[in-house]
Amino acid sequence: MSGHEGVDPVEKAVREAQVATVTSGPGRAVGLLRAALAGAPGDPRLLLALTDALAADGSLEEAQATAREAVAVLPESAEPLVALARVQLKMPGDGIRRAAETARVALRLDPDSTRAHLIVGLAAGYDATATRADRDRARPSVEEALRLAPDLPLAHVVAGVLDRVDDPANAETHLRRALALDPHEPDALVLLAGLSTTEAGTSAGLLRSAAALSPLDDATRLRLEAAVRRAVHRPAVVAPTVSTVALLGAVWLPVSPGILGLLAPLVFLVWGALRVLRTVLAEVPRSFVRRVLWSDRGGRLQTVADVVAPPAAAAGILALGTGDGEGLPGVALVLLASVASAVGGAVVTARLVTAERSSVRGADDTDQRPRAADVAAVAVRAGLVLVVGVLWAAGLVANPLVAAAVCLSLAAPLAGALLVAVRHDAGPVGLRRLSAGAVVLALLLGLGGPVAEVASGGAAERPGGLTWVGAPGGPEARDALRRERQRQQELERLEEQRGPGRLPDFGSEPPRAPTAVPTIEVPDFTFDLPGDGDGEATVGP
């Protein structure tokens, strides 16, 4: 021991730096530790403390260099390597993979290093490029950490990070165990809120608790805002989808009251979405909701679009089901609902990307794993576009402009989300490619189909010409035109089957008009015969 009072000056400097980090910020701690290093250059304890302070202050490159100095001073110790791995875990790019490699080197020096085992598990759980095999390879390290420290909340948090994709139920068990050990563990709250097994209302409540525990954490606040935006946008997603299906039926079926049957699933789905919204809003203060939905231009734009989409979709179905004319109002309302949903979805997607980018992993390490709901939404829209394409190829599209409207209605939400993902370089690459393919096909059909119909003259030959939904005159007139078209197609088919070189079928010639029969004058050959006195001819001898 040294010093006037028998207190180790290095230990005193480390403690003062720890207090300064909490009271004045990590910048103050960095200054204190550098001053202490001037009096004790190369001291590993000061180097390790300075590494942590620099990392907390955001100076990751300097923190990495300082940790390497500590490794050079203590080459046979695992502690400097663990400190270096902690810094690399926060660095962008391939920092996560380098952190796992450094932690494995530390485990060769100290197989019982709990923190090294946990870094291996964190790296595999947070690495966006890691496969399930990579996570399985890291799982023994997490299990060993749980064996070494079964009551350490961080160990259960890391187990939840590793299993959140492959086994959400097991991840929920570990995260709830971490909260039982430490109810004020913000990482456990945030991770539990993000699990697929957690309901929307519960997720909002967990994020609110995490934000209250870490009021200066922008990432948690942004995640809570994203949860509110998703809940508000949910009705605007399901309603245009149902109305687009109604419009899809009008591509080859006559408009009829049967389309009104789709109002039932529309009401059911929108009502379910509104119930989810209610549970979310019950967990979040009203002032926070108002600020999220109306404080800036993006929030106001999303709110207006999400309010417009469901009523427009319902009105579109009503117009398609009750209209007996060309159906243009119904088509326009369905397109309006889809465009409004696309606008709201673009705002939500942009805010979600911002929330993900604000996480501690860095901007380049945003989670690229496809979410099941996102994949399903894109797959359904892409499948409907393919249905329209098959119907068009089979000649079953009686209304090309309606088919074009369906394609554009399906493409609008995909295009909005795709533009945001490309702009921010976010989202799974495979999902972006699927969205791009569906959008391109929808635009080719939606814009090129009617142009090709008009250019080829096919629309002019169609009964009623270029009509939006059948032809004017009500269902009877449309059915009559359809039967006439089918009869013409049957005659054309028979004509093609006869082919050239055959004798004409005289039996099929139309009957000729009857001609007048000429009148012939017959001469009068009457003559007088001898008779009796009474003027009668004598008959017989």
PDB file of C-alpha atoms in Angstrom, residues 108-302:
ATOM      1  CA  ARG A 108      -8.610 -20.858 -23.624  1.00  0.00           C
ATOM      2  CA  LEU A 109      -6.802 -18.922 -20.897  1.00  0.00           C
ATOM      3  CA  ASP A 110      -9.660 -19.200 -18.371  1.00  0.00           C
ATOM      4  CA  PRO A 111     -12.369 -21.791 -19.183  1.00  0.00           C
ATOM      5  CA  ASP A 112     -14.410 -20.618 -16.174  1.00  0.00           C
ATOM      6  CA  SER A 113     -14.697 -16.990 -17.262  1.00  0.00           C
ATOM      7  CA  THR A 114     -18.425 -16.313 -17.037  1.00  0.00           C
ATOM      8  CA  ARG A 115     -18.188 -13.017 -18.889  1.00  0.00           C
ATOM      9  CA  ALA A 116     -16.284 -14.613 -21.782  1.00  0.00           C
ATOM     10  CA  HIS A 117     -18.970 -17.300 -22.104  1.00  0.00           C
ATOM     11  CA  LEU A 118     -21.668 -14.613 -22.109  1.00  0.00           C
ATOM     12  CA  ILE A 119     -19.915 -12.594 -24.835  1.00  0.00           C
ATOM     13  CA  VAL A 120     -19.832 -15.686 -27.052  1.00  0.00           C
ATOM     14  CA  GLY A 121     -23.588 -16.073 -26.589  1.00  0.00           C
ATOM     15  CA  LEU A 122     -24.308 -12.366 -27.122  1.00  0.00           C
ATOM     16  CA  ALA A 123     -22.291 -12.305 -30.320  1.00  0.00           C
ATOM     17  CA  ALA A 124     -24.182 -15.260 -31.777  1.00  0.00           C
ATOM     18  CA  GLY A 125     -27.544 -13.847 -30.683  1.00  0.00           C
ATOM     19  CA  TYR A 126     -27.022 -10.337 -32.039  1.00  0.00           C
ATOM     20  CA  ASP A 127     -25.093 -11.175 -35.209  1.00  0.00           C
ATOM     21  CA  ALA A 128     -27.470 -10.566 -38.110  1.00  0.00           C
ATOM     22  CA  THR A 129     -25.498 -12.930 -40.362  1.00  0.00           C
ATOM     23  CA  ALA A 130     -25.387 -15.805 -37.850  1.00  0.00           C
ATOM     24  CA  THR A 131     -27.189 -18.992 -38.825  1.00  0.00           C
ATOM     25  CA  ARG A 132     -28.946 -21.414 -36.539  1.00  0.00           C
ATOM     26  CA  ALA A 133     -25.842 -23.589 -36.644  1.00  0.00           C
ATOM     27  CA  ASP A 134     -23.782 -20.644 -35.362  1.00  0.00           C
ATOM     28  CA  ARG A 135     -26.215 -20.121 -32.521  1.00  0.00           C
ATOM     29  CA  ASP A 136     -26.193 -23.825 -31.691  1.00  0.00           C
ATOM     30  CA  ARG A 137     -22.396 -23.695 -31.550  1.00  0.00           C
ATOM     31  CA  ALA A 138     -22.573 -20.853 -29.023  1.00  0.00           C
ATOM     32  CA  ARG A 139     -25.270 -22.464 -26.879  1.00  0.00           C
ATOM     33  CA  PRO A 140     -22.851 -24.603 -24.762  1.00  0.00           C
ATOM     34  CA  SER A 141     -21.084 -21.405 -23.673  1.00  0.00           C
ATOM     35  CA  VAL A 142     -24.373 -19.918 -22.449  1.00  0.00           C
ATOM     36  CA  GLU A 143     -25.263 -23.125 -20.656  1.00  0.00           C
ATOM     37  CA  GLU A 144     -21.856 -23.093 -18.984  1.00  0.00           C
ATOM     38  CA  ALA A 145     -22.380 -19.482 -17.898  1.00  0.00           C
ATOM     39  CA  LEU A 146     -25.729 -20.457 -16.382  1.00  0.00           C
ATOM     40  CA  ARG A 147     -24.029 -23.301 -14.535  1.00  0.00           C
ATOM     41  CA  LEU A 148     -21.290 -21.014 -13.207  1.00  0.00           C
ATOM     42  CA  ALA A 149     -23.727 -18.211 -12.236  1.00  0.00           C
ATOM     43  CA  PRO A 150     -27.320 -19.521 -12.083  1.00  0.00           C
ATOM     44  CA  ASP A 151     -28.578 -16.431 -10.232  1.00  0.00           C
ATOM     45  CA  LEU A 152     -26.906 -13.862 -12.470  1.00  0.00           C
ATOM     46  CA  PRO A 153     -29.645 -11.897 -14.330  1.00  0.00           C
ATOM     47  CA  LEU A 154     -27.298 -11.124 -17.221  1.00  0.00           C
ATOM     48  CA  ALA A 155     -26.784 -14.852 -17.844  1.00  0.00           C
ATOM     49  CA  HIS A 156     -30.531 -15.355 -18.316  1.00  0.00           C
ATOM     50  CA  VAL A 157     -30.716 -12.232 -20.499  1.00  0.00           C
ATOM     51  CA  VAL A 158     -28.026 -13.650 -22.789  1.00  0.00           C
ATOM     52  CA  ALA A 159     -29.890 -16.974 -22.946  1.00  0.00           C
ATOM     53  CA  GLY A 160     -32.974 -15.033 -24.015  1.00  0.00           C
ATOM     54  CA  VAL A 161     -31.005 -13.196 -26.714  1.00  0.00           C
ATOM     55  CA  LEU A 162     -29.708 -16.478 -28.123  1.00  0.00           C
ATOM     56  CA  ASP A 163     -33.111 -18.213 -28.193  1.00  0.00           C
ATOM     57  CA  ARG A 164     -35.341 -15.294 -29.201  1.00  0.00           C
ATOM     58  CA  VAL A 165     -35.496 -16.458 -32.842  1.00  0.00           C
ATOM     59  CA  ASP A 166     -35.175 -20.248 -32.673  1.00  0.00           C
ATOM     60  CA  ASP A 167     -37.105 -20.882 -29.441  1.00  0.00           C
ATOM     61  CA  PRO A 168     -39.146 -17.834 -28.325  1.00  0.00           C
ATOM     62  CA  ALA A 169     -40.874 -19.794 -25.548  1.00  0.00           C
ATOM     63  CA  ASN A 170     -37.552 -20.752 -23.936  1.00  0.00           C
ATOM     64  CA  ALA A 171     -36.309 -17.194 -24.404  1.00  0.00           C
ATOM     65  CA  GLU A 172     -39.386 -15.896 -22.585  1.00  0.00           C
ATOM     66  CA  THR A 173     -38.689 -18.293 -19.698  1.00  0.00           C
ATOM     67  CA  HIS A 174     -35.127 -17.036 -19.281  1.00  0.00           C
ATOM     68  CA  LEU A 175     -36.105 -13.374 -19.590  1.00  0.00           C
ATOM     69  CA  ARG A 176     -38.840 -13.711 -16.983  1.00  0.00           C
ATOM     70  CA  ARG A 177     -36.321 -15.454 -14.718  1.00  0.00           C
ATOM     71  CA  ALA A 178     -33.967 -12.497 -15.182  1.00  0.00           C
ATOM     72  CA  LEU A 179     -36.765 -10.101 -14.209  1.00  0.00           C
ATOM     73  CA  ALA A 180     -37.563 -12.230 -11.176  1.00  0.00           C
ATOM     74  CA  LEU A 181     -33.932 -11.882 -10.079  1.00  0.00           C
ATOM     75  CA  ASP A 182     -33.814  -8.168 -10.960  1.00  0.00           C
ATOM     76  CA  PRO A 183     -37.136  -6.450 -11.767  1.00  0.00           C
ATOM     77  CA  HIS A 184     -35.198  -3.366 -12.876  1.00  0.00           C
ATOM     78  CA  GLU A 185     -33.231  -5.049 -15.663  1.00  0.00           C
ATOM     79  CA  PRO A 186     -34.053  -2.869 -18.724  1.00  0.00           C
ATOM     80  CA  ASP A 187     -32.481  -5.202 -21.287  1.00  0.00           C
ATOM     81  CA  ALA A 188     -34.724  -8.050 -20.158  1.00  0.00           C
ATOM     82  CA  LEU A 189     -37.787  -5.810 -20.460  1.00  0.00           C
ATOM     83  CA  VAL A 190     -36.879  -4.670 -23.989  1.00  0.00           C
ATOM     84  CA  LEU A 191     -36.072  -8.177 -25.193  1.00  0.00           C
ATOM     85  CA  LEU A 192     -39.246  -9.631 -23.702  1.00  0.00           C
ATOM     86  CA  ALA A 193     -41.264  -6.901 -25.416  1.00  0.00           C
ATOM     87  CA  GLY A 194     -39.761  -7.853 -28.778  1.00  0.00           C
ATOM     88  CA  LEU A 195     -40.560 -11.577 -28.647  1.00  0.00           C
ATOM     89  CA  SER A 196     -43.102 -12.944 -31.103  1.00  0.00           C
ATOM     90  CA  THR A 197     -44.948 -14.609 -28.201  1.00  0.00           C
ATOM     91  CA  THR A 198     -45.600 -11.279 -26.465  1.00  0.00           C
ATOM     92  CA  GLU A 199     -48.910  -9.566 -27.192  1.00  0.00           C
ATOM     93  CA  ALA A 200     -48.944  -6.008 -28.434  1.00  0.00           C
ATOM     94  CA  GLY A 201     -50.448  -4.529 -25.261  1.00  0.00           C
ATOM     95  CA  THR A 202     -48.009  -6.380 -23.010  1.00  0.00           C
ATOM     96  CA  SER A 203     -45.124  -5.336 -25.250  1.00  0.00           C
ATOM     97  CA  ALA A 204     -46.080  -1.665 -24.921  1.00  0.00           C
ATOM     98  CA  GLY A 205     -46.266  -1.984 -21.131  1.00  0.00           C
ATOM     99  CA  LEU A 206     -42.821  -3.600 -20.944  1.00  0.00           C
ATOM    100  CA  LEU A 207     -41.290  -0.919 -23.140  1.00  0.00           C
ATOM    101  CA  ARG A 208     -42.894   1.781 -21.029  1.00  0.00           C
ATOM    102  CA  SER A 209     -41.321   0.243 -17.905  1.00  0.00           C
ATOM    103  CA  ALA A 210     -37.933   0.033 -19.607  1.00  0.00           C
ATOM    104  CA  ALA A 211     -38.184   3.659 -20.704  1.00  0.00           C
ATOM    105  CA  ALA A 212     -39.018   4.695 -17.145  1.00  0.00           C
ATOM    106  CA  LEU A 213     -35.941   2.846 -15.847  1.00  0.00           C
ATOM    107  CA  SER A 214     -33.706   4.405 -18.513  1.00  0.00           C
ATOM    108  CA  PRO A 215     -35.176   7.842 -19.268  1.00  0.00           C
ATOM    109  CA  LEU A 216     -32.076   8.865 -21.223  1.00  0.00           C
ATOM    110  CA  ASP A 217     -32.106   5.780 -23.458  1.00  0.00           C
ATOM    111  CA  ASP A 218     -33.285   6.963 -26.864  1.00  0.00           C
ATOM    112  CA  ALA A 219     -33.420   3.425 -28.255  1.00  0.00           C
ATOM    113  CA  THR A 220     -36.069   2.305 -25.757  1.00  0.00           C
ATOM    114  CA  ARG A 221     -38.132   5.443 -26.317  1.00  0.00           C
ATOM    115  CA  LEU A 222     -38.027   4.949 -30.083  1.00  0.00           C
ATOM    116  CA  ARG A 223     -39.077   1.324 -29.710  1.00  0.00           C
ATOM    117  CA  LEU A 224     -42.066   2.400 -27.629  1.00  0.00           C
ATOM    118  CA  GLU A 225     -42.998   4.959 -30.281  1.00  0.00           C
ATOM    119  CA  ALA A 226     -42.718   2.244 -32.941  1.00  0.00           C
ATOM    120  CA  ALA A 227     -45.022  -0.033 -30.942  1.00  0.00           C
ATOM    121  CA  VAL A 228     -47.660   2.707 -30.816  1.00  0.00           C
ATOM    122  CA  ARG A 229     -47.311   3.424 -34.529  1.00  0.00           C
ATOM    123  CA  ARG A 230     -47.661  -0.265 -35.439  1.00  0.00           C
ATOM    124  CA  ALA A 231     -50.825  -0.582 -33.376  1.00  0.00           C
ATOM    125  CA  VAL A 232     -52.374   2.504 -34.978  1.00  0.00           C
ATOM    126  CA  HIS A 233     -51.422   1.291 -38.459  1.00  0.00           C
ATOM    127  CA  ARG A 234     -52.822  -2.236 -38.039  1.00  0.00           C
ATOM    128  CA  PRO A 235     -56.444  -1.433 -39.099  1.00  0.00           C
ATOM    129  CA  ALA A 236     -55.093   0.406 -42.138  1.00  0.00           C
ATOM    130  CA  VAL A 237     -53.319  -2.791 -43.215  1.00  0.00           C
ATOM    131  CA  VAL A 238     -56.159  -5.308 -43.044  1.00  0.00           C
ATOM    132  CA  ALA A 239     -58.937  -3.107 -44.484  1.00  0.00           C
ATOM    133  CA  PRO A 240     -57.355  -2.369 -47.910  1.00  0.00           C
ATOM    134  CA  THR A 241     -56.388  -6.025 -48.242  1.00  0.00           C
ATOM    135  CA  VAL A 242     -60.024  -7.110 -47.942  1.00  0.00           C
ATOM    136  CA  SER A 243     -61.236  -4.409 -50.340  1.00  0.00           C
ATOM    137  CA  THR A 244     -58.570  -5.419 -52.862  1.00  0.00           C
ATOM    138  CA  VAL A 245     -59.851  -9.003 -52.704  1.00  0.00           C
ATOM    139  CA  ALA A 246     -63.330  -7.627 -53.474  1.00  0.00           C
ATOM    140  CA  LEU A 247     -61.917  -5.753 -56.440  1.00  0.00           C
ATOM    141  CA  LEU A 248     -60.122  -8.913 -57.530  1.00  0.00           C
ATOM    142  CA  GLY A 249     -63.487 -10.667 -57.753  1.00  0.00           C
ATOM    143  CA  ALA A 250     -64.703  -7.980 -60.125  1.00  0.00           C
ATOM    144  CA  VAL A 251     -61.935  -8.815 -62.578  1.00  0.00           C
ATOM    145  CA  TRP A 252     -63.838 -11.728 -64.060  1.00  0.00           C
ATOM    146  CA  LEU A 253     -67.121 -11.830 -62.143  1.00  0.00           C
ATOM    147  CA  PRO A 254     -70.025  -9.434 -62.586  1.00  0.00           C
ATOM    148  CA  VAL A 255     -70.520  -6.975 -59.797  1.00  0.00           C
ATOM    149  CA  SER A 256     -73.229  -8.330 -57.561  1.00  0.00           C
ATOM    150  CA  PRO A 257     -74.448  -8.082 -53.984  1.00  0.00           C
ATOM    151  CA  GLY A 258     -72.307 -11.152 -53.234  1.00  0.00           C
ATOM    152  CA  ILE A 259     -69.308  -8.860 -52.901  1.00  0.00           C
ATOM    153  CA  LEU A 260     -71.032  -7.290 -49.901  1.00  0.00           C
ATOM    154  CA  GLY A 261     -70.297 -10.539 -48.063  1.00  0.00           C
ATOM    155  CA  LEU A 262     -66.710  -9.351 -47.732  1.00  0.00           C
ATOM    156  CA  LEU A 263     -67.907  -6.620 -45.382  1.00  0.00           C
ATOM    157  CA  ALA A 264     -68.232  -9.260 -42.652  1.00  0.00           C
ATOM    158  CA  PRO A 265     -64.530 -10.270 -42.592  1.00  0.00           C
ATOM    159  CA  LEU A 266     -63.618  -6.608 -43.033  1.00  0.00           C
ATOM    160  CA  VAL A 267     -65.541  -5.610 -39.913  1.00  0.00           C
ATOM    161  CA  PHE A 268     -64.168  -8.616 -38.004  1.00  0.00           C
ATOM    162  CA  LEU A 269     -60.524  -7.907 -38.878  1.00  0.00           C
ATOM    163  CA  VAL A 270     -60.758  -4.165 -38.278  1.00  0.00           C
ATOM    164  CA  TRP A 271     -62.516  -4.745 -34.972  1.00  0.00           C
ATOM    165  CA  GLY A 272     -59.722  -7.101 -33.880  1.00  0.00           C
ATOM    166  CA  ALA A 273     -57.116  -4.546 -34.883  1.00  0.00           C
ATOM    167  CA  LEU A 274     -58.943  -1.845 -32.924  1.00  0.00           C
ATOM    168  CA  ARG A 275     -58.989  -4.081 -29.839  1.00  0.00           C
ATOM    169  CA  VAL A 276     -55.223  -4.499 -30.103  1.00  0.00           C
ATOM    170  CA  LEU A 277     -54.894  -0.742 -30.443  1.00  0.00           C
ATOM    171  CA  ARG A 278     -56.989  -0.269 -27.339  1.00  0.00           C
ATOM    172  CA  THR A 279     -54.749  -2.583 -25.261  1.00  0.00           C
ATOM    173  CA  VAL A 280     -51.666  -0.712 -26.441  1.00  0.00           C
ATOM    174  CA  LEU A 281     -53.098   2.717 -25.674  1.00  0.00           C
ATOM    175  CA  ALA A 282     -54.135   1.490 -22.220  1.00  0.00           C
ATOM    176  CA  GLU A 283     -50.448   0.907 -21.387  1.00  0.00           C
ATOM    177  CA  VAL A 284     -49.141   4.222 -22.730  1.00  0.00           C
ATOM    178  CA  PRO A 285     -49.915   7.724 -21.413  1.00  0.00           C
ATOM    179  CA  ARG A 286     -52.255   9.752 -23.582  1.00  0.00           C
ATOM    180  CA  SER A 287     -49.781  12.615 -23.743  1.00  0.00           C
ATOM    181  CA  PHE A 288     -47.146  10.283 -25.172  1.00  0.00           C
ATOM    182  CA  VAL A 289     -49.581   8.964 -27.794  1.00  0.00           C
ATOM    183  CA  ARG A 290     -50.547  12.480 -28.857  1.00  0.00           C
ATOM    184  CA  ARG A 291     -46.913  13.455 -29.173  1.00  0.00           C
ATOM    185  CA  VAL A 292     -46.104  10.378 -31.264  1.00  0.00           C
ATOM    186  CA  LEU A 293     -49.066  10.742 -33.631  1.00  0.00           C
ATOM    187  CA  TRP A 294     -49.272  14.508 -34.035  1.00  0.00           C
ATOM    188  CA  SER A 295     -46.016  16.182 -32.994  1.00  0.00           C
ATOM    189  CA  ASP A 296     -44.249  16.151 -36.366  1.00  0.00           C
ATOM    190  CA  ARG A 297     -45.141  16.018 -40.045  1.00  0.00           C
ATOM    191  CA  GLY A 298     -44.488  12.291 -40.353  1.00  0.00           C
ATOM    192  CA  GLY A 299     -46.745  11.488 -37.414  1.00  0.00           C
ATOM    193  CA  ARG A 300     -49.555  13.653 -38.757  1.00  0.00           C
ATOM    194  CA  LEU A 301     -49.208  12.121 -42.217  1.00  0.00           C
ATOM    195  CA  GLN A 302     -49.413   8.598 -40.816  1.00  0.00           C
TER     196      GLN A 302
END
